């Protein structure tokens, strides 16, 4: 979480947590990476960003995009079901597969856009239902991990 653009770490810095002891020369020891954003810019609701491009990170899985999209859908479906946050664009944002985080993550990644700060209704939900949103994110991850056989 950041309070200003002055504290926005690079994607490389964010992804070090996927590695044991933050050692990027090691094999990642995380199964998933979840990135949560809330933005401004004229919208309403929650969606995951769909992966649909070519990704060439070292040792990336063949099912990288499928797993990433599936975990994103699980989480977003929980948010929409468990809060008053509606689905934005049907719950899936398409057409931006070149996002830098997708091209750097060594493991499947769920990239979520939850609410818009320039929309009064979304802002109210973000301010008053943040615990429900957090629980929905955790429940979506838990459901995915159970269905995928992850611990």
Short mmCIF file of N, CA and C in Angstrom, two decimals:
data_model
loop_
_atom_site.label_atom_id
_atom_site.label_comp_id
_atom_site.label_asym_id
_atom_site.label_seq_id
_atom_site.Cartn_x
_atom_site.Cartn_y
_atom_site.Cartn_z
N UNK A 1 0.85 -1.17 0.00
CA UNK A 1 0.00 0.00 0.00
C UNK A 1 0.89 1.23 0.00
N UNK A 2 0.50 2.21 -0.78
CA UNK A 2 1.27 3.45 -0.81
C UNK A 2 0.33 4.62 -0.66
N UNK A 3 0.87 5.68 -0.11
CA UNK A 3 0.06 6.88 0.11
C UNK A 3 0.35 7.98 -0.88
N UNK A 4 1.39 7.81 -1.71
CA UNK A 4 1.70 8.81 -2.73
C UNK A 4 2.50 8.15 -3.84
N UNK A 5 2.62 8.86 -4.94
CA UNK A 5 3.43 8.34 -6.06
C UNK A 5 4.91 8.34 -5.74
N UNK A 6 5.31 8.99 -4.67
CA UNK A 6 6.72 9.03 -4.29
C UNK A 6 7.17 7.70 -3.68
N UNK A 7 6.23 6.86 -3.29
CA UNK A 7 6.58 5.58 -2.66
C UNK A 7 6.19 4.39 -3.53
N UNK A 8 6.20 4.56 -4.82
CA UNK A 8 5.81 3.51 -5.76
C UNK A 8 7.03 2.68 -6.14
N UNK A 9 7.20 1.50 -5.54
CA UNK A 9 8.38 0.70 -5.88
C UNK A 9 8.27 0.11 -7.29
N UNK A 10 9.41 -0.15 -7.89
CA UNK A 10 9.41 -0.74 -9.22
C UNK A 10 8.83 -2.14 -9.16
N UNK A 11 8.43 -2.66 -10.30
CA UNK A 11 7.92 -4.02 -10.36
C UNK A 11 9.00 -5.01 -9.94
N UNK A 12 10.22 -4.75 -10.34
CA UNK A 12 11.31 -5.63 -9.95
C UNK A 12 11.41 -5.70 -8.43
N UNK A 13 11.29 -4.57 -7.77
CA UNK A 13 11.35 -4.53 -6.30
C UNK A 13 10.17 -5.28 -5.70
N UNK A 14 8.99 -5.13 -6.27
CA UNK A 14 7.81 -5.82 -5.75
C UNK A 14 7.94 -7.33 -5.89
N UNK A 15 8.54 -7.78 -6.95
CA UNK A 15 8.59 -9.21 -7.24
C UNK A 15 9.68 -9.96 -6.49
N UNK A 16 10.55 -9.27 -5.77
CA UNK A 16 11.60 -9.99 -5.03
C UNK A 16 11.01 -10.89 -3.96
N UNK A 17 9.79 -10.59 -3.54
CA UNK A 17 9.15 -11.41 -2.52
C UNK A 17 8.74 -12.79 -3.04
N UNK A 18 8.85 -13.02 -4.32
CA UNK A 18 8.55 -14.34 -4.90
C UNK A 18 9.72 -15.31 -4.70
N UNK A 19 10.84 -14.82 -4.23
CA UNK A 19 12.07 -15.62 -4.14
C UNK A 19 12.46 -15.84 -2.68
N UNK A 20 13.10 -16.98 -2.40
CA UNK A 20 13.57 -17.21 -1.03
C UNK A 20 14.60 -16.16 -0.64
N UNK A 21 14.41 -15.56 0.51
CA UNK A 21 15.31 -14.52 1.01
C UNK A 21 15.49 -13.37 0.03
N UNK A 22 14.50 -13.14 -0.82
CA UNK A 22 14.53 -12.06 -1.83
C UNK A 22 15.69 -12.19 -2.81
N UNK A 23 16.18 -13.41 -3.01
CA UNK A 23 17.32 -13.69 -3.88
C UNK A 23 16.82 -14.02 -5.28
N UNK A 24 16.86 -13.05 -6.17
CA UNK A 24 16.34 -13.25 -7.52
C UNK A 24 17.18 -14.19 -8.38
N UNK A 25 18.32 -14.63 -7.87
CA UNK A 25 19.09 -15.63 -8.62
C UNK A 25 18.63 -17.04 -8.27
N UNK A 26 17.76 -17.16 -7.27
CA UNK A 26 17.23 -18.47 -6.86
C UNK A 26 15.96 -18.79 -7.64
N UNK A 27 15.48 -20.00 -7.47
CA UNK A 27 14.20 -20.41 -8.06
C UNK A 27 13.08 -19.83 -7.19
N UNK A 28 12.05 -19.22 -7.79
CA UNK A 28 10.97 -18.67 -6.98
C UNK A 28 10.36 -19.73 -6.08
N UNK A 29 10.01 -19.34 -4.86
CA UNK A 29 9.38 -20.28 -3.95
C UNK A 29 7.93 -19.92 -3.65
N UNK A 30 7.37 -19.02 -4.41
CA UNK A 30 5.95 -18.66 -4.28
C UNK A 30 5.18 -19.31 -5.42
N UNK A 31 3.92 -19.59 -5.18
CA UNK A 31 3.08 -20.19 -6.21
C UNK A 31 2.33 -19.14 -7.03
N UNK A 32 2.01 -18.00 -6.39
CA UNK A 32 1.21 -16.97 -7.03
C UNK A 32 1.66 -15.60 -6.56
N UNK A 33 1.42 -14.59 -7.39
CA UNK A 33 1.63 -13.21 -6.99
C UNK A 33 0.32 -12.48 -7.26
N UNK A 34 -0.17 -11.73 -6.28
CA UNK A 34 -1.41 -10.99 -6.43
C UNK A 34 -1.09 -9.51 -6.31
N UNK A 35 -1.46 -8.74 -7.32
CA UNK A 35 -1.23 -7.30 -7.35
C UNK A 35 -2.60 -6.61 -7.38
N UNK A 36 -2.83 -5.74 -6.40
CA UNK A 36 -4.12 -5.08 -6.27
C UNK A 36 -3.95 -3.58 -6.46
N UNK A 37 -4.76 -3.03 -7.35
CA UNK A 37 -4.76 -1.59 -7.62
C UNK A 37 -6.16 -1.03 -7.41
N UNK A 38 -6.23 0.21 -7.04
CA UNK A 38 -7.43 1.02 -7.14
C UNK A 38 -6.99 2.28 -7.87
N UNK A 39 -7.74 2.68 -8.85
CA UNK A 39 -7.32 3.77 -9.72
C UNK A 39 -8.35 4.87 -9.82
N UNK A 40 -7.97 5.90 -10.54
CA UNK A 40 -8.88 6.94 -11.00
C UNK A 40 -8.92 6.80 -12.52
N UNK A 41 -9.80 7.46 -13.14
CA UNK A 41 -9.77 7.43 -14.59
C UNK A 41 -11.08 7.10 -15.26
N UNK A 42 -12.16 7.19 -14.55
CA UNK A 42 -13.44 7.04 -15.22
C UNK A 42 -13.93 5.62 -15.34
N UNK A 43 -14.26 5.02 -14.27
CA UNK A 43 -14.84 3.69 -14.29
C UNK A 43 -15.58 3.42 -13.02
N UNK A 44 -16.10 2.21 -12.92
CA UNK A 44 -16.80 1.80 -11.71
C UNK A 44 -16.70 0.30 -11.59
N UNK A 45 -16.28 -0.16 -10.42
CA UNK A 45 -16.31 -1.59 -10.14
C UNK A 45 -14.95 -2.23 -10.06
N UNK A 46 -14.95 -3.54 -10.16
CA UNK A 46 -13.76 -4.35 -9.96
C UNK A 46 -13.58 -5.32 -11.13
N UNK A 47 -12.32 -5.53 -11.51
CA UNK A 47 -12.01 -6.46 -12.60
C UNK A 47 -10.59 -6.97 -12.44
N UNK A 48 -10.32 -8.11 -13.06
CA UNK A 48 -8.93 -8.56 -13.17
C UNK A 48 -8.45 -8.21 -14.57
N UNK A 49 -7.16 -8.01 -14.70
CA UNK A 49 -6.58 -7.69 -16.00
C UNK A 49 -6.16 -9.00 -16.66
N UNK A 50 -6.70 -9.24 -17.84
CA UNK A 50 -6.46 -10.51 -18.54
C UNK A 50 -5.09 -10.54 -19.20
N UNK A 51 -4.38 -11.61 -18.98
CA UNK A 51 -3.13 -11.85 -19.70
C UNK A 51 -3.48 -12.51 -21.03
N UNK A 52 -2.85 -12.08 -22.09
CA UNK A 52 -3.16 -12.65 -23.40
C UNK A 52 -1.99 -12.52 -24.36
N UNK A 53 -0.83 -12.19 -23.85
CA UNK A 53 0.31 -11.95 -24.72
C UNK A 53 1.33 -13.06 -24.68
N UNK A 54 2.50 -12.77 -25.20
CA UNK A 54 3.63 -13.69 -25.16
C UNK A 54 4.54 -13.24 -24.04
N UNK A 55 4.86 -14.14 -23.14
CA UNK A 55 5.70 -13.83 -21.99
C UNK A 55 6.92 -14.74 -22.05
N UNK A 56 8.09 -14.16 -21.83
CA UNK A 56 9.32 -14.93 -22.05
C UNK A 56 10.26 -14.91 -20.85
N UNK A 57 9.71 -14.79 -19.65
CA UNK A 57 10.53 -14.84 -18.47
C UNK A 57 11.22 -16.21 -18.39
N UNK A 58 12.35 -16.26 -17.72
CA UNK A 58 13.07 -17.52 -17.56
C UNK A 58 12.20 -18.53 -16.82
N UNK A 59 12.16 -19.73 -17.30
CA UNK A 59 11.47 -20.86 -16.66
C UNK A 59 9.98 -20.65 -16.46
N UNK A 60 9.36 -19.79 -17.25
CA UNK A 60 7.93 -19.54 -17.10
C UNK A 60 7.14 -20.78 -17.53
N UNK A 61 6.06 -21.04 -16.83
CA UNK A 61 5.22 -22.20 -17.12
C UNK A 61 4.45 -21.99 -18.42
N UNK A 62 4.15 -23.08 -19.10
CA UNK A 62 3.35 -23.01 -20.32
C UNK A 62 1.93 -22.50 -20.05
N UNK A 63 1.44 -22.75 -18.85
CA UNK A 63 0.08 -22.35 -18.49
C UNK A 63 0.03 -21.05 -17.68
N UNK A 64 1.08 -20.25 -17.79
CA UNK A 64 1.21 -18.99 -17.05
C UNK A 64 -0.01 -18.10 -17.21
N UNK A 65 -0.42 -17.82 -18.45
CA UNK A 65 -1.56 -16.92 -18.67
C UNK A 65 -2.85 -17.56 -18.19
N UNK A 66 -3.04 -18.84 -18.44
CA UNK A 66 -4.26 -19.51 -18.00
C UNK A 66 -4.40 -19.46 -16.48
N UNK A 67 -3.35 -19.82 -15.77
CA UNK A 67 -3.40 -19.80 -14.31
C UNK A 67 -3.62 -18.38 -13.80
N UNK A 68 -2.89 -17.42 -14.37
CA UNK A 68 -3.03 -16.03 -13.95
C UNK A 68 -4.46 -15.53 -14.13
N UNK A 69 -5.04 -15.82 -15.28
CA UNK A 69 -6.41 -15.39 -15.54
C UNK A 69 -7.41 -16.10 -14.64
N UNK A 70 -7.16 -17.36 -14.37
CA UNK A 70 -8.07 -18.12 -13.51
C UNK A 70 -8.06 -17.59 -12.09
N UNK A 71 -6.89 -17.35 -11.53
CA UNK A 71 -6.82 -16.81 -10.17
C UNK A 71 -7.42 -15.41 -10.11
N UNK A 72 -7.19 -14.60 -11.14
CA UNK A 72 -7.81 -13.27 -11.19
C UNK A 72 -9.32 -13.35 -11.20
N UNK A 73 -9.86 -14.28 -11.96
CA UNK A 73 -11.32 -14.46 -12.01
C UNK A 73 -11.86 -14.93 -10.67
N UNK A 74 -11.20 -15.89 -10.04
CA UNK A 74 -11.65 -16.36 -8.73
C UNK A 74 -11.74 -15.19 -7.75
N UNK A 75 -10.69 -14.40 -7.69
CA UNK A 75 -10.66 -13.29 -6.72
C UNK A 75 -11.73 -12.26 -7.06
N UNK A 76 -11.81 -11.87 -8.32
CA UNK A 76 -12.78 -10.84 -8.68
C UNK A 76 -14.21 -11.32 -8.47
N UNK A 77 -14.48 -12.58 -8.77
CA UNK A 77 -15.82 -13.12 -8.54
C UNK A 77 -16.19 -13.03 -7.06
N UNK A 78 -15.23 -13.28 -6.18
CA UNK A 78 -15.49 -13.17 -4.74
C UNK A 78 -15.77 -11.72 -4.34
N UNK A 79 -15.01 -10.80 -4.88
CA UNK A 79 -15.22 -9.38 -4.56
C UNK A 79 -16.63 -8.95 -4.95
N UNK A 80 -17.04 -9.31 -6.15
CA UNK A 80 -18.35 -8.92 -6.64
C UNK A 80 -19.46 -9.61 -5.84
N UNK A 81 -19.24 -10.86 -5.45
CA UNK A 81 -20.26 -11.60 -4.69
C UNK A 81 -20.36 -11.14 -3.24
N UNK A 82 -19.24 -10.76 -2.63
CA UNK A 82 -19.21 -10.52 -1.19
C UNK A 82 -19.23 -9.04 -0.79
N UNK A 83 -19.25 -8.13 -1.76
CA UNK A 83 -19.29 -6.70 -1.46
C UNK A 83 -20.32 -6.04 -2.38
N UNK A 84 -20.48 -4.76 -2.23
CA UNK A 84 -21.38 -4.04 -3.15
C UNK A 84 -20.62 -3.49 -4.36
N UNK A 85 -19.37 -3.91 -4.54
CA UNK A 85 -18.57 -3.50 -5.70
C UNK A 85 -19.05 -4.29 -6.93
N UNK A 86 -19.50 -3.60 -7.98
CA UNK A 86 -19.96 -4.32 -9.17
C UNK A 86 -18.77 -4.76 -10.04
N UNK A 87 -19.05 -5.62 -10.98
CA UNK A 87 -18.04 -6.04 -11.95
C UNK A 87 -17.85 -4.91 -12.96
N UNK A 88 -16.60 -4.55 -13.21
CA UNK A 88 -16.27 -3.54 -14.21
C UNK A 88 -15.93 -4.28 -15.51
N UNK A 89 -16.48 -3.86 -16.63
CA UNK A 89 -16.22 -4.48 -17.93
C UNK A 89 -16.47 -5.99 -17.89
N UNK A 90 -17.51 -6.40 -17.21
CA UNK A 90 -17.81 -7.82 -17.10
C UNK A 90 -16.85 -8.56 -16.18
N UNK A 91 -16.05 -7.83 -15.41
CA UNK A 91 -15.11 -8.45 -14.48
C UNK A 91 -13.74 -8.73 -15.06
N UNK A 92 -13.53 -8.39 -16.33
CA UNK A 92 -12.24 -8.70 -16.99
C UNK A 92 -11.84 -7.55 -17.91
N UNK A 93 -10.63 -7.04 -17.71
CA UNK A 93 -10.08 -6.00 -18.58
C UNK A 93 -9.18 -6.67 -19.61
N UNK A 94 -9.48 -6.45 -20.86
CA UNK A 94 -8.73 -7.07 -21.95
C UNK A 94 -7.91 -6.05 -22.71
N UNK A 95 -6.94 -6.54 -23.47
CA UNK A 95 -6.24 -5.69 -24.42
C UNK A 95 -5.04 -4.94 -23.90
N UNK A 96 -4.55 -5.29 -22.72
CA UNK A 96 -3.34 -4.64 -22.21
C UNK A 96 -2.34 -5.70 -21.71
N UNK A 97 -2.00 -6.66 -22.57
CA UNK A 97 -1.15 -7.77 -22.14
C UNK A 97 0.31 -7.39 -21.91
N UNK A 98 0.70 -6.19 -22.32
CA UNK A 98 2.10 -5.79 -22.22
C UNK A 98 2.44 -5.12 -20.89
N UNK A 99 1.51 -5.10 -19.96
CA UNK A 99 1.80 -4.48 -18.66
C UNK A 99 3.11 -5.04 -18.10
N UNK A 100 3.94 -4.18 -17.59
CA UNK A 100 5.28 -4.55 -17.18
C UNK A 100 5.28 -5.65 -16.12
N UNK A 101 4.30 -5.65 -15.25
CA UNK A 101 4.27 -6.68 -14.22
C UNK A 101 4.10 -8.07 -14.82
N UNK A 102 3.28 -8.17 -15.86
CA UNK A 102 3.11 -9.46 -16.51
C UNK A 102 4.42 -9.95 -17.11
N UNK A 103 5.19 -9.03 -17.62
CA UNK A 103 6.42 -9.39 -18.33
C UNK A 103 7.62 -9.58 -17.40
N UNK A 104 7.43 -9.40 -16.11
CA UNK A 104 8.53 -9.58 -15.16
C UNK A 104 8.24 -10.65 -14.12
N UNK A 105 6.97 -10.98 -13.91
CA UNK A 105 6.64 -11.92 -12.85
C UNK A 105 7.13 -13.33 -13.22
N UNK A 106 7.87 -13.97 -12.30
CA UNK A 106 8.38 -15.31 -12.58
C UNK A 106 7.35 -16.40 -12.30
N UNK A 107 6.21 -16.01 -11.74
CA UNK A 107 5.16 -16.95 -11.37
C UNK A 107 3.82 -16.40 -11.83
N UNK A 108 2.78 -17.25 -11.89
CA UNK A 108 1.46 -16.74 -12.28
C UNK A 108 1.04 -15.57 -11.38
N UNK A 109 0.36 -14.60 -12.01
CA UNK A 109 0.04 -13.36 -11.33
C UNK A 109 -1.42 -12.98 -11.56
N UNK A 110 -2.09 -12.60 -10.50
CA UNK A 110 -3.43 -12.03 -10.59
C UNK A 110 -3.28 -10.53 -10.44
N UNK A 111 -3.72 -9.79 -11.42
CA UNK A 111 -3.61 -8.34 -11.43
C UNK A 111 -5.03 -7.78 -11.37
N UNK A 112 -5.37 -7.14 -10.26
CA UNK A 112 -6.74 -6.68 -10.04
C UNK A 112 -6.83 -5.16 -9.99
N UNK A 113 -7.88 -4.65 -10.56
CA UNK A 113 -8.24 -3.24 -10.46
C UNK A 113 -9.53 -3.19 -9.65
N UNK A 114 -9.44 -2.76 -8.38
CA UNK A 114 -10.59 -2.78 -7.49
C UNK A 114 -11.02 -1.35 -7.19
N UNK A 115 -12.05 -0.91 -7.86
CA UNK A 115 -12.64 0.38 -7.59
C UNK A 115 -11.89 1.55 -8.19
N UNK A 116 -12.58 2.67 -8.25
CA UNK A 116 -12.05 3.91 -8.80
C UNK A 116 -12.23 5.02 -7.79
N UNK A 117 -11.14 5.68 -7.47
CA UNK A 117 -11.18 6.74 -6.46
C UNK A 117 -11.87 8.01 -6.94
N UNK A 118 -12.04 8.16 -8.25
CA UNK A 118 -12.71 9.36 -8.75
C UNK A 118 -14.20 9.12 -8.97
N UNK A 119 -14.70 8.00 -8.50
CA UNK A 119 -16.11 7.68 -8.58
C UNK A 119 -16.63 7.63 -7.14
N UNK A 120 -17.56 8.51 -6.80
CA UNK A 120 -18.03 8.61 -5.43
C UNK A 120 -18.58 7.31 -4.88
N UNK A 121 -19.29 6.56 -5.69
CA UNK A 121 -19.86 5.30 -5.23
C UNK A 121 -18.75 4.29 -4.90
N UNK A 122 -17.77 4.14 -5.81
CA UNK A 122 -16.65 3.23 -5.55
C UNK A 122 -15.84 3.68 -4.34
N UNK A 123 -15.60 4.97 -4.24
CA UNK A 123 -14.83 5.48 -3.11
C UNK A 123 -15.53 5.15 -1.79
N UNK A 124 -16.83 5.29 -1.76
CA UNK A 124 -17.60 4.94 -0.57
C UNK A 124 -17.42 3.45 -0.23
N UNK A 125 -17.47 2.61 -1.24
CA UNK A 125 -17.29 1.17 -1.02
C UNK A 125 -15.88 0.89 -0.52
N UNK A 126 -14.88 1.51 -1.14
CA UNK A 126 -13.50 1.29 -0.73
C UNK A 126 -13.27 1.75 0.71
N UNK A 127 -13.91 2.84 1.10
CA UNK A 127 -13.73 3.36 2.46
C UNK A 127 -14.51 2.58 3.50
N UNK A 128 -15.64 2.02 3.13
CA UNK A 128 -16.52 1.40 4.11
C UNK A 128 -16.57 -0.12 4.06
N UNK A 129 -16.08 -0.71 2.98
CA UNK A 129 -16.13 -2.17 2.86
C UNK A 129 -14.73 -2.76 2.68
N UNK A 130 -13.72 -2.06 3.13
CA UNK A 130 -12.35 -2.55 2.91
C UNK A 130 -12.09 -3.89 3.57
N UNK A 131 -12.70 -4.15 4.72
CA UNK A 131 -12.51 -5.46 5.35
C UNK A 131 -13.17 -6.56 4.53
N UNK A 132 -14.35 -6.30 4.01
CA UNK A 132 -15.04 -7.27 3.17
C UNK A 132 -14.27 -7.50 1.87
N UNK A 133 -13.71 -6.43 1.32
CA UNK A 133 -12.90 -6.57 0.10
C UNK A 133 -11.68 -7.42 0.39
N UNK A 134 -10.98 -7.13 1.49
CA UNK A 134 -9.82 -7.93 1.87
C UNK A 134 -10.17 -9.39 2.09
N UNK A 135 -11.28 -9.64 2.76
CA UNK A 135 -11.72 -11.02 2.98
C UNK A 135 -12.06 -11.70 1.66
N UNK A 136 -12.70 -10.97 0.75
CA UNK A 136 -13.04 -11.53 -0.55
C UNK A 136 -11.78 -11.89 -1.34
N UNK A 137 -10.76 -11.04 -1.27
CA UNK A 137 -9.49 -11.35 -1.94
C UNK A 137 -8.91 -12.63 -1.35
N UNK A 138 -8.86 -12.70 -0.02
CA UNK A 138 -8.31 -13.90 0.64
C UNK A 138 -9.14 -15.14 0.30
N UNK A 139 -10.47 -15.01 0.30
CA UNK A 139 -11.33 -16.16 -0.02
C UNK A 139 -11.14 -16.62 -1.46
N UNK A 140 -10.98 -15.67 -2.38
CA UNK A 140 -10.74 -16.04 -3.78
C UNK A 140 -9.43 -16.79 -3.95
N UNK A 141 -8.39 -16.31 -3.28
CA UNK A 141 -7.10 -16.99 -3.32
C UNK A 141 -7.22 -18.38 -2.72
N UNK A 142 -7.88 -18.47 -1.57
CA UNK A 142 -8.05 -19.76 -0.89
C UNK A 142 -8.82 -20.75 -1.77
N UNK A 143 -9.92 -20.32 -2.37
CA UNK A 143 -10.71 -21.20 -3.23
C UNK A 143 -9.88 -21.67 -4.42
N UNK A 144 -9.15 -20.75 -5.03
CA UNK A 144 -8.31 -21.15 -6.16
C UNK A 144 -7.28 -22.18 -5.72
N UNK A 145 -6.58 -21.90 -4.64
CA UNK A 145 -5.52 -22.81 -4.17
C UNK A 145 -6.07 -24.18 -3.83
N UNK A 146 -7.23 -24.25 -3.21
CA UNK A 146 -7.84 -25.55 -2.92
C UNK A 146 -8.20 -26.28 -4.21
N UNK A 147 -8.82 -25.57 -5.14
CA UNK A 147 -9.21 -26.21 -6.41
C UNK A 147 -7.98 -26.65 -7.22
N UNK A 148 -6.89 -25.89 -7.11
CA UNK A 148 -5.67 -26.20 -7.87
C UNK A 148 -4.76 -27.19 -7.13
N UNK A 149 -5.13 -27.55 -5.91
CA UNK A 149 -4.32 -28.49 -5.14
C UNK A 149 -3.07 -27.87 -4.54
N UNK A 150 -3.07 -26.55 -4.33
CA UNK A 150 -1.95 -25.87 -3.70
C UNK A 150 -2.20 -25.81 -2.21
N UNK A 151 -1.16 -25.75 -1.43
CA UNK A 151 -1.31 -25.68 0.02
C UNK A 151 -1.54 -24.27 0.48
#
